[in-house]
PDB file of C-alpha atoms in Angstrom:
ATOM      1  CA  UNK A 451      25.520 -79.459  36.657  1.00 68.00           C
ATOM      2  CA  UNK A 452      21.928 -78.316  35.982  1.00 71.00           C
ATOM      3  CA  UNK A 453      19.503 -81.536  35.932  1.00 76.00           C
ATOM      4  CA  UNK A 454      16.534 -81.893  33.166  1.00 81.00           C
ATOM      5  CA  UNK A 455      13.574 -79.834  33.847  1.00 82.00           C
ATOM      6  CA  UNK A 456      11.776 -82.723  32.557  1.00 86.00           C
ATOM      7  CA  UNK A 457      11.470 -86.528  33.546  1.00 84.00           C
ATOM      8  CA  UNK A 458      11.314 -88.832  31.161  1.00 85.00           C
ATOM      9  CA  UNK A 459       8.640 -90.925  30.297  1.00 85.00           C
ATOM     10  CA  UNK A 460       9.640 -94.267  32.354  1.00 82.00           C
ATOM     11  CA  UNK A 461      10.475 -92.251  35.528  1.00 83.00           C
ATOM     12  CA  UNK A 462       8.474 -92.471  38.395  1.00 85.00           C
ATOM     13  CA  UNK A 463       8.931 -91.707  42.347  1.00 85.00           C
ATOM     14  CA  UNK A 464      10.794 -94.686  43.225  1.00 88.00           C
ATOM     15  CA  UNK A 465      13.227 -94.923  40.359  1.00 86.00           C
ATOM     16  CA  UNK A 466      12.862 -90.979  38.677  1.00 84.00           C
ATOM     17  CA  UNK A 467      14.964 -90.586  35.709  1.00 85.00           C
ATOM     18  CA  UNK A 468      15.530 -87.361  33.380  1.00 84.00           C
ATOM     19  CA  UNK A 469      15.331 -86.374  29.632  1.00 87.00           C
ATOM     20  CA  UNK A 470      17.375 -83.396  28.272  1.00 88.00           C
ATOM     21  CA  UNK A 471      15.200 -83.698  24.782  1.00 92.00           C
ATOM     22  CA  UNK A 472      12.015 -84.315  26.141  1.00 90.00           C
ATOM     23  CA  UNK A 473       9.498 -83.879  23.351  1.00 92.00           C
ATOM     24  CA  UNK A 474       5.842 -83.096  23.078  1.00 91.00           C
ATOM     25  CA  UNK A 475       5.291 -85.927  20.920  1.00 92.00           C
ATOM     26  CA  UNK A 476       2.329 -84.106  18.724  1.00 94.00           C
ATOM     27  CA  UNK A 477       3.957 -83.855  15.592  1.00 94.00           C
ATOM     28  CA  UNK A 478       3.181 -86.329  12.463  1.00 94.00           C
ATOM     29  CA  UNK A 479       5.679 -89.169  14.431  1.00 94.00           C
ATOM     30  CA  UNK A 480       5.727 -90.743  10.330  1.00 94.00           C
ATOM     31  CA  UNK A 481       6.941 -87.832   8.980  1.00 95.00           C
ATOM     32  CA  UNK A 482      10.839 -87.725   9.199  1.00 94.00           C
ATOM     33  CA  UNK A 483      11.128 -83.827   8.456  1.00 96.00           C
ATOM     34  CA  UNK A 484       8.547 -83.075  11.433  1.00 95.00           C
ATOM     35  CA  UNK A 485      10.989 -85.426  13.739  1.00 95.00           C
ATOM     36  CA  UNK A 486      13.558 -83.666  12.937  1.00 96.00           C
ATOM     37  CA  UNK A 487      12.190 -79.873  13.392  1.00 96.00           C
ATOM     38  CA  UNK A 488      10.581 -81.221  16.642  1.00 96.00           C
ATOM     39  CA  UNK A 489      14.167 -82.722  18.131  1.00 96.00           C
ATOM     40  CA  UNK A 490      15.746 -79.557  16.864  1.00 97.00           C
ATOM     41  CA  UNK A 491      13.353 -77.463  18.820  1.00 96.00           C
ATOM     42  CA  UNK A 492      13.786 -78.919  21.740  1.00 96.00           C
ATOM     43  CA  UNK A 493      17.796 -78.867  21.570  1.00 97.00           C
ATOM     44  CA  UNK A 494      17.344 -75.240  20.635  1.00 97.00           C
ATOM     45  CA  UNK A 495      15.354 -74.536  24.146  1.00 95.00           C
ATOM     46  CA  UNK A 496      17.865 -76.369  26.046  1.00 94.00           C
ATOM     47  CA  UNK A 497      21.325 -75.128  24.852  1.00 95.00           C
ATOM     48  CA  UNK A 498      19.473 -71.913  26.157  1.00 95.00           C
ATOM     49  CA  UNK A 499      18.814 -73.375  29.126  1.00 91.00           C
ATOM     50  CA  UNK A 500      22.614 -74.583  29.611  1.00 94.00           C
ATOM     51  CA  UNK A 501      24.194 -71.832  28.117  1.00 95.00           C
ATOM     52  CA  UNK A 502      22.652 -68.920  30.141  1.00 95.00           C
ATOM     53  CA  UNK A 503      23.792 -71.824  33.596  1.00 94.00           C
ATOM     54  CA  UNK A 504      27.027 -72.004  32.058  1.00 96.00           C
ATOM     55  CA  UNK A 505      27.514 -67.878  31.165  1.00 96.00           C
ATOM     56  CA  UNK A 506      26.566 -67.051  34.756  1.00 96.00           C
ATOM     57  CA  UNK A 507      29.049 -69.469  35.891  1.00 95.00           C
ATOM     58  CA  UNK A 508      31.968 -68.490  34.021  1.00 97.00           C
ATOM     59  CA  UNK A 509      30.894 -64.896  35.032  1.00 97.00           C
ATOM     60  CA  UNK A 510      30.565 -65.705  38.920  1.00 97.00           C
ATOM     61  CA  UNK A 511      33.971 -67.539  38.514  1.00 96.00           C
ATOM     62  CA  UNK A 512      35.442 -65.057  36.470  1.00 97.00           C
ATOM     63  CA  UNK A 513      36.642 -67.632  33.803  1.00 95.00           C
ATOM     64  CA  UNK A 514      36.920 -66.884  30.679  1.00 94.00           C
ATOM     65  CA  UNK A 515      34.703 -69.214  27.822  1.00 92.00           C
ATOM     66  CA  UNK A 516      38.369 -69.915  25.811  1.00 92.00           C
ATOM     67  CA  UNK A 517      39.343 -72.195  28.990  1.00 94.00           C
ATOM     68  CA  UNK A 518      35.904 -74.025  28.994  1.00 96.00           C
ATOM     69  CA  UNK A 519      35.763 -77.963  28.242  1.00 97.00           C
ATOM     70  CA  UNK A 520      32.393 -79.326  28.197  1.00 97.00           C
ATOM     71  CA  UNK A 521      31.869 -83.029  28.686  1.00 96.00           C
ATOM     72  CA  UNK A 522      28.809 -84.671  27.870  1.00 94.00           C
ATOM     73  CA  UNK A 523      27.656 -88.718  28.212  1.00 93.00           C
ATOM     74  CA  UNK A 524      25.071 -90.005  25.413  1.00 92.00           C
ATOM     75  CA  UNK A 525      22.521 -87.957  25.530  1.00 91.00           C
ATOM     76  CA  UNK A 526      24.314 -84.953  27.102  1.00 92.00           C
ATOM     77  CA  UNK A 527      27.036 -84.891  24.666  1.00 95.00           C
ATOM     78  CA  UNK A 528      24.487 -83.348  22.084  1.00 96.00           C
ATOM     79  CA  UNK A 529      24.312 -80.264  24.539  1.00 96.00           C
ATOM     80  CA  UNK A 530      27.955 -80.600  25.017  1.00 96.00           C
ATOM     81  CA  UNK A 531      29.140 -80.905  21.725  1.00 97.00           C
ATOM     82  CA  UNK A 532      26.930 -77.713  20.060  1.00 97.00           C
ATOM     83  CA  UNK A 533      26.856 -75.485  23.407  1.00 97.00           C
ATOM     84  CA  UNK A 534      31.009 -75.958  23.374  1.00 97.00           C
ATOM     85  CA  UNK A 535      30.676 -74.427  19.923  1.00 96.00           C
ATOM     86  CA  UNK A 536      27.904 -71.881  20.306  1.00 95.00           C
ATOM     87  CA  UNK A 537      30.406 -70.207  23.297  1.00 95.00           C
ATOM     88  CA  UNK A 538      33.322 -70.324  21.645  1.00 95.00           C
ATOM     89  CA  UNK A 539      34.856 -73.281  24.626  1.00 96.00           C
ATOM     90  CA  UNK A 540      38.179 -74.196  23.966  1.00 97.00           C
ATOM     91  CA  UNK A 541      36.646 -78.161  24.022  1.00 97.00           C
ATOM     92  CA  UNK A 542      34.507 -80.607  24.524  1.00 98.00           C
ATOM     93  CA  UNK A 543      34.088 -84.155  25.452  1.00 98.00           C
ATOM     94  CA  UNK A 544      31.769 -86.310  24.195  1.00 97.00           C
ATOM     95  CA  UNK A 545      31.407 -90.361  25.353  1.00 96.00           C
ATOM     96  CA  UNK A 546      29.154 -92.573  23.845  1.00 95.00           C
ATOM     97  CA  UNK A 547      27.906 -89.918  21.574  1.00 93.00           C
ATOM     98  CA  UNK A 548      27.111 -87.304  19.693  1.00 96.00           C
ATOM     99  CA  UNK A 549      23.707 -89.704  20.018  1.00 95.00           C
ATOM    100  CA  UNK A 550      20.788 -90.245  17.449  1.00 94.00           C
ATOM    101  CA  UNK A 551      18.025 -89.629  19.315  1.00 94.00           C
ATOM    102  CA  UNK A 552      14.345 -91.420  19.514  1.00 93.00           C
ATOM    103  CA  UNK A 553      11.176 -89.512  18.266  1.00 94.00           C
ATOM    104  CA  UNK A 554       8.287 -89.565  21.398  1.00 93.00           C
ATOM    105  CA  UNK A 555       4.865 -89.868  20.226  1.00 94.00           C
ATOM    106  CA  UNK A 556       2.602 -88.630  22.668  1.00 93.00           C
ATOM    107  CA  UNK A 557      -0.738 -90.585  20.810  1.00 93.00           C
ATOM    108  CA  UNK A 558       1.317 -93.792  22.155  1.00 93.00           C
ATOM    109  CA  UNK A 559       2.863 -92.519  25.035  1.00 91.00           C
ATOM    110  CA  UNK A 560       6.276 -94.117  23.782  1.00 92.00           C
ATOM    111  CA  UNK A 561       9.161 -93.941  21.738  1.00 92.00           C
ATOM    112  CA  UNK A 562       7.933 -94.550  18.014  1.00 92.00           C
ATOM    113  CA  UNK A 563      11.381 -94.358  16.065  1.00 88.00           C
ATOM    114  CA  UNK A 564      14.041 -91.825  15.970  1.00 92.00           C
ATOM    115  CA  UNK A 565      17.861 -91.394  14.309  1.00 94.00           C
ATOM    116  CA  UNK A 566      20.432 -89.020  13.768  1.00 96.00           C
ATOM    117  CA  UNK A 567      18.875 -85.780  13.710  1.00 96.00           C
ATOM    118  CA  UNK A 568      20.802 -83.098  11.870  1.00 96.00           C
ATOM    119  CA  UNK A 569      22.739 -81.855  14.852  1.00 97.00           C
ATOM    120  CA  UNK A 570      25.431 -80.039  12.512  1.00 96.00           C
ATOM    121  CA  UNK A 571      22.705 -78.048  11.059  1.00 96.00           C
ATOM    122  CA  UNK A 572      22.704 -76.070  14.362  1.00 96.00           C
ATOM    123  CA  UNK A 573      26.253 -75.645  14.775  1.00 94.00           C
ATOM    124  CA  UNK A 574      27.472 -71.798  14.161  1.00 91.00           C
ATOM    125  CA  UNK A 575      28.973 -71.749  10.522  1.00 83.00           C
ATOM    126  CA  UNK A 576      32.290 -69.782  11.429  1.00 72.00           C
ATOM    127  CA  UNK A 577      33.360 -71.079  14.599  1.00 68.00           C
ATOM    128  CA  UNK A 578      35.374 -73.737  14.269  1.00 78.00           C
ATOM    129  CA  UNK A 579      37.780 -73.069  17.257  1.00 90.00           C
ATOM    130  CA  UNK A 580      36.519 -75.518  20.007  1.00 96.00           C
ATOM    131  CA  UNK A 581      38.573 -79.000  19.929  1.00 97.00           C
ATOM    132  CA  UNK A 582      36.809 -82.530  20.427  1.00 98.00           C
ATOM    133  CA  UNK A 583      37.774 -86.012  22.104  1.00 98.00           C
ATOM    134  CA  UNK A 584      35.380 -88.351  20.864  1.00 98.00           C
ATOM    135  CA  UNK A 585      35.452 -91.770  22.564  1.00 98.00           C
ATOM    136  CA  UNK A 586      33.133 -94.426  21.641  1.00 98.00           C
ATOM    137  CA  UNK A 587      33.026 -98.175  20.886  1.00 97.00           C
ATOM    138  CA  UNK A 588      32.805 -99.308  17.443  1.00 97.00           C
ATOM    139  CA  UNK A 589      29.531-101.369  18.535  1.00 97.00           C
ATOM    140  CA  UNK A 590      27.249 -98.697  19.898  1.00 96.00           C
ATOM    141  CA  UNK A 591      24.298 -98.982  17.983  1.00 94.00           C
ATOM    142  CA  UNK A 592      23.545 -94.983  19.446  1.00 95.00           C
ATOM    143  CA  UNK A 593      25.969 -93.100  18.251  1.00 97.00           C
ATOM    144  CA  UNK A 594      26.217 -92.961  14.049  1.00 96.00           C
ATOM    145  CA  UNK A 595      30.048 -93.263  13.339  1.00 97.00           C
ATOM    146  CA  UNK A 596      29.756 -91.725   9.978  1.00 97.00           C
ATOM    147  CA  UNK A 597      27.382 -88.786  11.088  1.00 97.00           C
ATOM    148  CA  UNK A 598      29.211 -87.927  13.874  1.00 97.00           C
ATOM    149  CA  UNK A 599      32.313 -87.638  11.948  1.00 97.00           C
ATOM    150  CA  UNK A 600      30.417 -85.553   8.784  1.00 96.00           C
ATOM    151  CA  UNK A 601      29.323 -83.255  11.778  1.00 96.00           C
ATOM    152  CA  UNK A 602      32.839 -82.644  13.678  1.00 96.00           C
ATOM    153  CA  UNK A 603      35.247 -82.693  10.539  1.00 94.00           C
ATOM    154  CA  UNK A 604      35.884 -79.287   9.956  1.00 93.00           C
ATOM    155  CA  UNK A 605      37.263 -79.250  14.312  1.00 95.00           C
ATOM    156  CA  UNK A 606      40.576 -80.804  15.408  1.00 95.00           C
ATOM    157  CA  UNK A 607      39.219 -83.572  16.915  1.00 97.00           C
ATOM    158  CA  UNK A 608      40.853 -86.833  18.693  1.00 98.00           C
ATOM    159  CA  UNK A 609      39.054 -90.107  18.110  1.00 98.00           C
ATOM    160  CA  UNK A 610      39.000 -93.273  20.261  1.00 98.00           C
ATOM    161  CA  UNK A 611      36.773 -95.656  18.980  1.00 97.00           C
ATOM    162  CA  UNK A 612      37.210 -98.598  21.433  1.00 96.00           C
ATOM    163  CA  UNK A 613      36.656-101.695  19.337  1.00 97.00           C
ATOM    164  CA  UNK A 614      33.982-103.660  20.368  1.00 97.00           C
ATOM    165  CA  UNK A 615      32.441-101.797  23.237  1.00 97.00           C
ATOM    166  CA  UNK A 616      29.037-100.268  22.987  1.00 96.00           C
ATOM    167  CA  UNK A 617      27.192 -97.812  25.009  1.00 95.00           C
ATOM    168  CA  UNK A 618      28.963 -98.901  27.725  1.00 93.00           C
ATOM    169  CA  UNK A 619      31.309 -96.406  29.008  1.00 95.00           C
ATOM    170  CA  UNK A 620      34.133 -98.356  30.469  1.00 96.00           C
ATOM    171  CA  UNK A 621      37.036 -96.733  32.884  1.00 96.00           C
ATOM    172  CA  UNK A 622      39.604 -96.388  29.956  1.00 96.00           C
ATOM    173  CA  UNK A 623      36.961 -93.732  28.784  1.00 97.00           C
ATOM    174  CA  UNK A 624      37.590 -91.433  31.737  1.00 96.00           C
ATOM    175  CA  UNK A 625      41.293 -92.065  31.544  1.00 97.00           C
ATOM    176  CA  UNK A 626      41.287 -91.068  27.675  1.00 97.00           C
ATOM    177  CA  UNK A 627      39.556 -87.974  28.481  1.00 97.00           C
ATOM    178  CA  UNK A 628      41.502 -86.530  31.372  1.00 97.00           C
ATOM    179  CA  UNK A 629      44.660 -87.312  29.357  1.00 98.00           C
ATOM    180  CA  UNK A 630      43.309 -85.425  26.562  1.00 98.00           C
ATOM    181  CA  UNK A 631      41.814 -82.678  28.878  1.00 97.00           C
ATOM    182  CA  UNK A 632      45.306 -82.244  30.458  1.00 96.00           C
ATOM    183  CA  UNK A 633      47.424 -81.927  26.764  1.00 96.00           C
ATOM    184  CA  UNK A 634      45.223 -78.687  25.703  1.00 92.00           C
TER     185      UNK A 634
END
């Protein structure tokens, strides 16, 4: 799997950590419309990104994009859940997500707010092929239960909402996906 072109803004060289949506932060942060063009910018760049990785590999592999799962972890399953649909993948996983995700502000040099985003907005308007597990808890304060499930309704998707689990992504999570993965 590719890794994040860009590190995120608590990384350094002893503990570096990555950022898939990692913004330029010069927007009007207090204007809500501006967060959201900015985010949706950035997503736009790197479902690019990850779908020309993910074309070459199905080419070198000689696979063909209707046997394709994606899987994606908080963050990631943004990129998992619209690439899976942009390509036409027969499904895609996403734990502890589809996410909100925080707005950067580069005057502070932090995060200044942030929410859900719009995602469905870029999701193609015919396909509707790709399945979805979703597995959350019912206590992650990351992922927007009703927004997520606005965005995915018109898919067959499965949904395990693990009561009182957050953004934790427990063992039972992998086992709930492989099972699912395995029944397609």
């Amino acid at each position: 799997v590719p890794q994040s072109p860009d590190q995120s803004i608590w990384s350094d060289s002893k503990d570096p950590g990555y950022d898939w949506l990692r913004q330029r932060g010069t927007h009007d942060t207090n204007d809500e419309e501006a967060n959201v063009r900015e985010l949706q910018r950035v997503v736009r760049v790197r479902m690019r990104h990850t779908e020309s990785w993910l074309k070459a590999l199905l080419k070198k592999y000689t696979m063909r994009k209707d046997r394709l799962i994606l899987t994606g972890f908080s963050q990631g399953s943004i990129l998992a859940a619209l690439c899976a649909v942009r390509l036409g993948a027969l499904g895609a996983v996403v734990c502890g997500g589809v996410t909100g995700q925080p707005v950067y502000s580069a005057q502070e040099d932090d995060y200044v707010g942030g929410g859900w985003m719009r995602w469905e907005e870029l999701l193609p308007k015919p396909a509707r092929r790709t399945r979805f597990c979703c597995v959350n808890g019912t206590r992650d304060c990351y992922v927007p239960r009703k927004c997520l499930e606005t965005m995915l309704r018109p898919f067959d998707c499965h949904w395990h909402w693990d009561k009182g689990v957050g953004h934790d992504f427990p063992d039972s999570w992998y086992d709930v996906s492989l099972q699912w993965m395995q029944n397609l």
